[in-house]
Amino acid sequence: MALIHARAFQPAGKGKIERFFRTLRAGWLAHIGAGERETLETLNRSLWAWIEGEYHQTPHRGLEGRTPLEQWVLASGALRYPDATLDLDDLFLFEARRRVYKDRTVSLNGRVYEVDTLLVGQKVTLRYDPEAPPSRPLDVVHDGKPAGKATHAYANTAVRRTHNTKQIEPGDPAPEPPPSPLAMRKFREKD
């Protein structure tokens, strides 16, 4: 699947969607009442009622005079459904190619992740969900085969290396966690 952008003000490259929005503006937006604009729920209900009741029932020139509903019935015989065992979430993951650094890390969207040591110097493909929290591991693929997970790096992110000597210098220490409001002695006192 590819997302292709048309140039601005060049509707010929995206004619069908431009025609749909023109029909939407002329057929629905121009005729909705004030009561239908009060909440998003009533607006959505009005839109779906117009699409199902009018748009899908009206003949279209682009469909040789058939309605969208009739065209759907004609084309639905060739429709293929995905296998029930197929993981659809996996199909829609984003991918990014990266080279694994000598400290076995890769960088993605400003975050550093650690991968398997055997991948140092290799190019890998990171598969990820951009909406997932950064603590969630990323899938790593090398030469078309799964190569484990990339986890959020903690140890290597606080280490600086001097380029002259290649010596490792400790970075700033991690901040101390705030004291816990739970104290073990309070639990013993209650017993």
PDB file of C-alpha atoms in Angstrom:
ATOM      1  CA  MET A   1       0.000   0.000   0.000  1.00  0.00           C
ATOM      2  CA  ALA A   2       1.384   3.383  -0.951  1.00  0.00           C
ATOM      3  CA  LEU A   3       0.253   6.844   0.065  1.00  0.00           C
ATOM      4  CA  ILE A   4       0.575   9.136  -2.941  1.00  0.00           C
ATOM      5  CA  HIS A   5       0.122  12.866  -2.468  1.00  0.00           C
ATOM      6  CA  ALA A   6      -1.173  15.019  -5.314  1.00  0.00           C
ATOM      7  CA  ARG A   7       0.107  18.527  -5.848  1.00  0.00           C
ATOM      8  CA  ALA A   8      -1.960  21.290  -4.309  1.00  0.00           C
ATOM      9  CA  PHE A   9      -4.677  22.711  -6.557  1.00  0.00           C
ATOM     10  CA  GLN A  10      -4.294  19.833  -9.029  1.00  0.00           C
ATOM     11  CA  PRO A  11      -7.611  17.983  -8.576  1.00  0.00           C
ATOM     12  CA  ALA A  12      -7.146  15.875 -11.709  1.00  0.00           C
ATOM     13  CA  GLY A  13      -4.740  13.679  -9.771  1.00  0.00           C
ATOM     14  CA  LYS A  14      -7.323  12.911  -7.107  1.00  0.00           C
ATOM     15  CA  GLY A  15     -10.586  13.320  -8.992  1.00  0.00           C
ATOM     16  CA  LYS A  16     -12.708  10.679  -7.267  1.00  0.00           C
ATOM     17  CA  ILE A  17     -12.147  11.947  -3.766  1.00  0.00           C
ATOM     18  CA  GLU A  18     -12.549  15.554  -4.912  1.00  0.00           C
ATOM     19  CA  ARG A  19     -15.866  14.610  -6.541  1.00  0.00           C
ATOM     20  CA  PHE A  20     -17.021  12.859  -3.353  1.00  0.00           C
ATOM     21  CA  PHE A  21     -16.305  15.938  -1.231  1.00  0.00           C
ATOM     22  CA  ARG A  22     -18.079  18.168  -3.773  1.00  0.00           C
ATOM     23  CA  THR A  23     -21.135  15.905  -3.597  1.00  0.00           C
ATOM     24  CA  LEU A  24     -20.873  15.866   0.213  1.00  0.00           C
ATOM     25  CA  ARG A  25     -20.827  19.673   0.380  1.00  0.00           C
ATOM     26  CA  ALA A  26     -23.711  20.080  -2.073  1.00  0.00           C
ATOM     27  CA  GLY A  27     -25.883  17.199  -0.910  1.00  0.00           C
ATOM     28  CA  TRP A  28     -25.395  17.010   2.832  1.00  0.00           C
ATOM     29  CA  LEU A  29     -23.630  20.024   4.311  1.00  0.00           C
ATOM     30  CA  ALA A  30     -25.914  22.490   2.560  1.00  0.00           C
ATOM     31  CA  HIS A  31     -29.036  20.780   3.954  1.00  0.00           C
ATOM     32  CA  ILE A  32     -28.187  19.911   7.572  1.00  0.00           C
ATOM     33  CA  GLY A  33     -30.266  21.696  10.170  1.00  0.00           C
ATOM     34  CA  ALA A  34     -29.133  23.520  13.293  1.00  0.00           C
ATOM     35  CA  GLY A  35     -30.324  20.623  15.492  1.00  0.00           C
ATOM     36  CA  GLU A  36     -28.019  18.229  13.650  1.00  0.00           C
ATOM     37  CA  ARG A  37     -24.986  20.403  14.383  1.00  0.00           C
ATOM     38  CA  GLU A  38     -25.346  20.433  18.182  1.00  0.00           C
ATOM     39  CA  THR A  39     -23.090  17.484  18.987  1.00  0.00           C
ATOM     40  CA  LEU A  40     -20.607  15.348  17.129  1.00  0.00           C
ATOM     41  CA  GLU A  41     -22.816  12.310  17.675  1.00  0.00           C
ATOM     42  CA  THR A  42     -25.825  13.915  15.949  1.00  0.00           C
ATOM     43  CA  LEU A  43     -23.585  15.178  13.140  1.00  0.00           C
ATOM     44  CA  ASN A  44     -22.181  11.679  12.587  1.00  0.00           C
ATOM     45  CA  ARG A  45     -25.656  10.148  12.693  1.00  0.00           C
ATOM     46  CA  SER A  46     -26.857  12.664  10.092  1.00  0.00           C
ATOM     47  CA  LEU A  47     -23.843  11.985   7.852  1.00  0.00           C
ATOM     48  CA  TRP A  48     -24.319   8.210   7.946  1.00  0.00           C
ATOM     49  CA  ALA A  49     -28.045   8.571   7.289  1.00  0.00           C
ATOM     50  CA  TRP A  50     -27.267  10.692   4.208  1.00  0.00           C
ATOM     51  CA  ILE A  51     -24.567   8.288   2.951  1.00  0.00           C
ATOM     52  CA  GLU A  52     -26.726   5.177   3.415  1.00  0.00           C
ATOM     53  CA  GLY A  53     -30.043   6.709   2.375  1.00  0.00           C
ATOM     54  CA  GLU A  54     -29.088   9.034  -0.453  1.00  0.00           C
ATOM     55  CA  TYR A  55     -25.482   8.720  -1.655  1.00  0.00           C
ATOM     56  CA  HIS A  56     -25.449   4.910  -1.937  1.00  0.00           C
ATOM     57  CA  GLN A  57     -28.883   4.929  -3.629  1.00  0.00           C
ATOM     58  CA  THR A  58     -28.139   7.591  -6.287  1.00  0.00           C
ATOM     59  CA  PRO A  59     -26.816   6.550  -9.748  1.00  0.00           C
ATOM     60  CA  HIS A  60     -23.287   7.750 -10.549  1.00  0.00           C
ATOM     61  CA  ARG A  61     -21.915   8.588 -13.987  1.00  0.00           C
ATOM     62  CA  GLY A  62     -18.535   7.145 -13.012  1.00  0.00           C
ATOM     63  CA  LEU A  63     -20.242   3.812 -12.318  1.00  0.00           C
ATOM     64  CA  GLU A  64     -22.023   3.796 -15.707  1.00  0.00           C
ATOM     65  CA  GLY A  65     -25.329   4.806 -14.170  1.00  0.00           C
ATOM     66  CA  ARG A  66     -25.262   2.243 -11.346  1.00  0.00           C
ATOM     67  CA  THR A  67     -25.592   3.154  -7.691  1.00  0.00           C
ATOM     68  CA  PRO A  68     -22.655   2.521  -5.345  1.00  0.00           C
ATOM     69  CA  LEU A  69     -24.724  -0.181  -3.654  1.00  0.00           C
ATOM     70  CA  GLU A  70     -25.322  -1.973  -6.983  1.00  0.00           C
ATOM     71  CA  GLN A  71     -21.627  -1.686  -7.845  1.00  0.00           C
ATOM     72  CA  TRP A  72     -20.715  -3.185  -4.470  1.00  0.00           C
ATOM     73  CA  VAL A  73     -23.024  -6.144  -5.065  1.00  0.00           C
ATOM     74  CA  LEU A  74     -21.430  -6.726  -8.498  1.00  0.00           C
ATOM     75  CA  ALA A  75     -17.864  -6.541  -7.184  1.00  0.00           C
ATOM     76  CA  SER A  76     -18.345  -8.283  -3.839  1.00  0.00           C
ATOM     77  CA  GLY A  77     -18.044 -11.759  -5.390  1.00  0.00           C
ATOM     78  CA  ALA A  78     -14.319 -11.193  -5.980  1.00  0.00           C
ATOM     79  CA  LEU A  79     -13.776  -9.938  -2.443  1.00  0.00           C
ATOM     80  CA  ARG A  80     -11.123 -11.894  -0.517  1.00  0.00           C
ATOM     81  CA  TYR A  81     -11.099 -11.878   3.265  1.00  0.00           C
ATOM     82  CA  PRO A  82      -7.833 -12.287   5.175  1.00  0.00           C
ATOM     83  CA  ASP A  83      -7.054 -15.570   6.873  1.00  0.00           C
ATOM     84  CA  ALA A  84      -8.386 -15.623  10.444  1.00  0.00           C
ATOM     85  CA  THR A  85      -4.953 -16.662  11.764  1.00  0.00           C
ATOM     86  CA  LEU A  86      -3.254 -13.645  10.166  1.00  0.00           C
ATOM     87  CA  ASP A  87      -2.087 -10.944  12.580  1.00  0.00           C
ATOM     88  CA  LEU A  88      -3.435  -7.757  10.991  1.00  0.00           C
ATOM     89  CA  ASP A  89      -1.598  -5.503  13.456  1.00  0.00           C
ATOM     90  CA  ASP A  90       1.689  -6.997  12.251  1.00  0.00           C
ATOM     91  CA  LEU A  91       0.877  -6.144   8.632  1.00  0.00           C
ATOM     92  CA  PHE A  92       0.503  -2.439   9.377  1.00  0.00           C
ATOM     93  CA  LEU A  93       3.687  -1.855  11.391  1.00  0.00           C
ATOM     94  CA  PHE A  94       6.012   0.932  10.238  1.00  0.00           C
ATOM     95  CA  GLU A  95       9.498  -0.038   9.099  1.00  0.00           C
ATOM     96  CA  ALA A  96      12.821   1.787   9.305  1.00  0.00           C
ATOM     97  CA  ARG A  97      16.275   0.609   8.213  1.00  0.00           C
ATOM     98  CA  ARG A  98      19.161   1.322  10.575  1.00  0.00           C
ATOM     99  CA  ARG A  99      22.797   0.293  11.029  1.00  0.00           C
ATOM    100  CA  VAL A 100      23.646  -1.145  14.444  1.00  0.00           C
ATOM    101  CA  TYR A 101      26.370   0.871  16.197  1.00  0.00           C
ATOM    102  CA  LYS A 102      29.406  -0.706  17.865  1.00  0.00           C
ATOM    103  CA  ASP A 103      27.745  -0.415  21.261  1.00  0.00           C
ATOM    104  CA  ARG A 104      24.870  -2.562  19.846  1.00  0.00           C
ATOM    105  CA  THR A 105      22.378   0.316  19.749  1.00  0.00           C
ATOM    106  CA  VAL A 106      20.152   1.792  17.065  1.00  0.00           C
ATOM    107  CA  SER A 107      18.444   5.148  17.081  1.00  0.00           C
ATOM    108  CA  LEU A 108      14.815   5.663  16.092  1.00  0.00           C
ATOM    109  CA  ASN A 109      12.849   8.892  16.464  1.00  0.00           C
ATOM    110  CA  GLY A 110      15.297  10.328  18.982  1.00  0.00           C
ATOM    111  CA  ARG A 111      15.294   7.224  21.186  1.00  0.00           C
ATOM    112  CA  VAL A 112      18.072   4.684  21.577  1.00  0.00           C
ATOM    113  CA  TYR A 113      17.344   0.949  21.525  1.00  0.00           C
ATOM    114  CA  GLU A 114      19.591  -2.022  22.240  1.00  0.00           C
ATOM    115  CA  VAL A 115      19.676  -5.050  19.938  1.00  0.00           C
ATOM    116  CA  ASP A 116      21.471  -8.391  19.950  1.00  0.00           C
ATOM    117  CA  THR A 117      25.301  -8.179  20.007  1.00  0.00           C
ATOM    118  CA  LEU A 118      25.568 -10.377  16.899  1.00  0.00           C
ATOM    119  CA  LEU A 119      24.039  -7.568  14.846  1.00  0.00           C
ATOM    120  CA  VAL A 120      26.816  -5.006  15.491  1.00  0.00           C
ATOM    121  CA  GLY A 121      27.738  -3.307  12.216  1.00  0.00           C
ATOM    122  CA  GLN A 122      24.825  -4.912  10.336  1.00  0.00           C
ATOM    123  CA  LYS A 123      21.874  -3.170   8.710  1.00  0.00           C
ATOM    124  CA  VAL A 124      18.570  -4.144  10.298  1.00  0.00           C
ATOM    125  CA  THR A 125      14.931  -3.279   9.761  1.00  0.00           C
ATOM    126  CA  LEU A 126      13.036  -2.063  12.800  1.00  0.00           C
ATOM    127  CA  ARG A 127       9.293  -2.772  12.737  1.00  0.00           C
ATOM    128  CA  TYR A 128       7.264  -0.636  15.138  1.00  0.00           C
ATOM    129  CA  ASP A 129       3.939   0.961  15.944  1.00  0.00           C
ATOM    130  CA  PRO A 130       4.437   4.754  16.136  1.00  0.00           C
ATOM    131  CA  GLU A 131       1.542   5.053  18.593  1.00  0.00           C
ATOM    132  CA  ALA A 132       3.026   2.529  21.055  1.00  0.00           C
ATOM    133  CA  PRO A 133       4.839   3.763  24.176  1.00  0.00           C
ATOM    134  CA  PRO A 134       8.635   4.005  23.786  1.00  0.00           C
ATOM    135  CA  SER A 135       9.156   1.320  26.426  1.00  0.00           C
ATOM    136  CA  ARG A 136       7.543  -1.275  24.141  1.00  0.00           C
ATOM    137  CA  PRO A 137      10.166  -3.442  22.361  1.00  0.00           C
ATOM    138  CA  LEU A 138      10.547  -3.138  18.596  1.00  0.00           C
ATOM    139  CA  ASP A 139      10.738  -6.094  16.222  1.00  0.00           C
ATOM    140  CA  VAL A 140      14.132  -6.472  14.548  1.00  0.00           C
ATOM    141  CA  VAL A 141      14.479  -8.097  11.121  1.00  0.00           C
ATOM    142  CA  HIS A 142      17.856  -8.958   9.574  1.00  0.00           C
ATOM    143  CA  ASP A 143      18.153 -10.402   6.048  1.00  0.00           C
ATOM    144  CA  GLY A 144      14.394 -10.940   5.954  1.00  0.00           C
ATOM    145  CA  LYS A 145      14.356 -13.075   9.112  1.00  0.00           C
ATOM    146  CA  PRO A 146      13.267 -12.127  12.647  1.00  0.00           C
ATOM    147  CA  ALA A 147      16.292 -11.222  14.764  1.00  0.00           C
ATOM    148  CA  GLY A 148      14.774 -10.623  18.187  1.00  0.00           C
ATOM    149  CA  LYS A 149      13.577  -7.465  19.864  1.00  0.00           C
ATOM    150  CA  ALA A 150      15.081  -4.019  20.293  1.00  0.00           C
ATOM    151  CA  THR A 151      14.560  -2.786  23.837  1.00  0.00           C
ATOM    152  CA  HIS A 152      14.781   0.762  25.128  1.00  0.00           C
ATOM    153  CA  ALA A 153      18.450   1.323  26.042  1.00  0.00           C
ATOM    154  CA  TYR A 154      19.330   2.500  29.516  1.00  0.00           C
ATOM    155  CA  ALA A 155      22.940   1.499  30.119  1.00  0.00           C
ATOM    156  CA  ASN A 156      24.431   2.791  26.874  1.00  0.00           C
ATOM    157  CA  THR A 157      22.551   6.074  26.853  1.00  0.00           C
ATOM    158  CA  ALA A 158      24.451   7.474  29.871  1.00  0.00           C
ATOM    159  CA  VAL A 159      27.913   6.556  28.573  1.00  0.00           C
ATOM    160  CA  ARG A 160      30.093   9.031  26.682  1.00  0.00           C
ATOM    161  CA  ARG A 161      33.073   7.951  24.658  1.00  0.00           C
ATOM    162  CA  THR A 162      36.058  10.140  23.882  1.00  0.00           C
ATOM    163  CA  HIS A 163      36.892   9.853  20.218  1.00  0.00           C
ATOM    164  CA  ASN A 164      40.649  10.182  20.681  1.00  0.00           C
ATOM    165  CA  THR A 165      41.210   7.342  23.107  1.00  0.00           C
ATOM    166  CA  LYS A 166      37.958   5.375  22.664  1.00  0.00           C
ATOM    167  CA  GLN A 167      37.811   5.206  26.457  1.00  0.00           C
ATOM    168  CA  ILE A 168      34.468   5.021  28.159  1.00  0.00           C
ATOM    169  CA  GLU A 169      33.699   7.786  30.615  1.00  0.00           C
ATOM    170  CA  PRO A 170      30.696   7.537  32.911  1.00  0.00           C
ATOM    171  CA  GLY A 171      27.981  10.079  32.196  1.00  0.00           C
ATOM    172  CA  ASP A 172      25.923  11.907  34.748  1.00  0.00           C
ATOM    173  CA  PRO A 173      24.505   9.454  37.265  1.00  0.00           C
ATOM    174  CA  ALA A 174      20.804   8.697  37.088  1.00  0.00           C
ATOM    175  CA  PRO A 175      18.714  10.824  39.463  1.00  0.00           C
ATOM    176  CA  GLU A 176      17.655   9.259  42.717  1.00  0.00           C
ATOM    177  CA  PRO A 177      14.057   8.053  42.732  1.00  0.00           C
ATOM    178  CA  PRO A 178      11.705   9.920  45.061  1.00  0.00           C
ATOM    179  CA  PRO A 179      11.236   8.289  48.467  1.00  0.00           C
ATOM    180  CA  SER A 180       8.363   5.861  48.649  1.00  0.00           C
ATOM    181  CA  PRO A 181       5.405   6.846  50.845  1.00  0.00           C
ATOM    182  CA  LEU A 182       5.288   3.218  52.000  1.00  0.00           C
ATOM    183  CA  ALA A 183       7.680   2.316  54.774  1.00  0.00           C
ATOM    184  CA  MET A 184       8.252  -1.300  55.763  1.00  0.00           C
ATOM    185  CA  ARG A 185       8.440  -0.402  59.457  1.00  0.00           C
ATOM    186  CA  LYS A 186       4.851   0.849  59.305  1.00  0.00           C
ATOM    187  CA  PHE A 187       3.721  -2.574  58.162  1.00  0.00           C
ATOM    188  CA  ARG A 188       5.578  -4.254  61.039  1.00  0.00           C
ATOM    189  CA  GLU A 189       4.057  -1.849  63.557  1.00  0.00           C
ATOM    190  CA  LYS A 190       0.523  -2.806  62.464  1.00  0.00           C
ATOM    191  CA  ASP A 191       1.118  -6.524  63.113  1.00  0.00           C
TER     192      ASP A 191
END
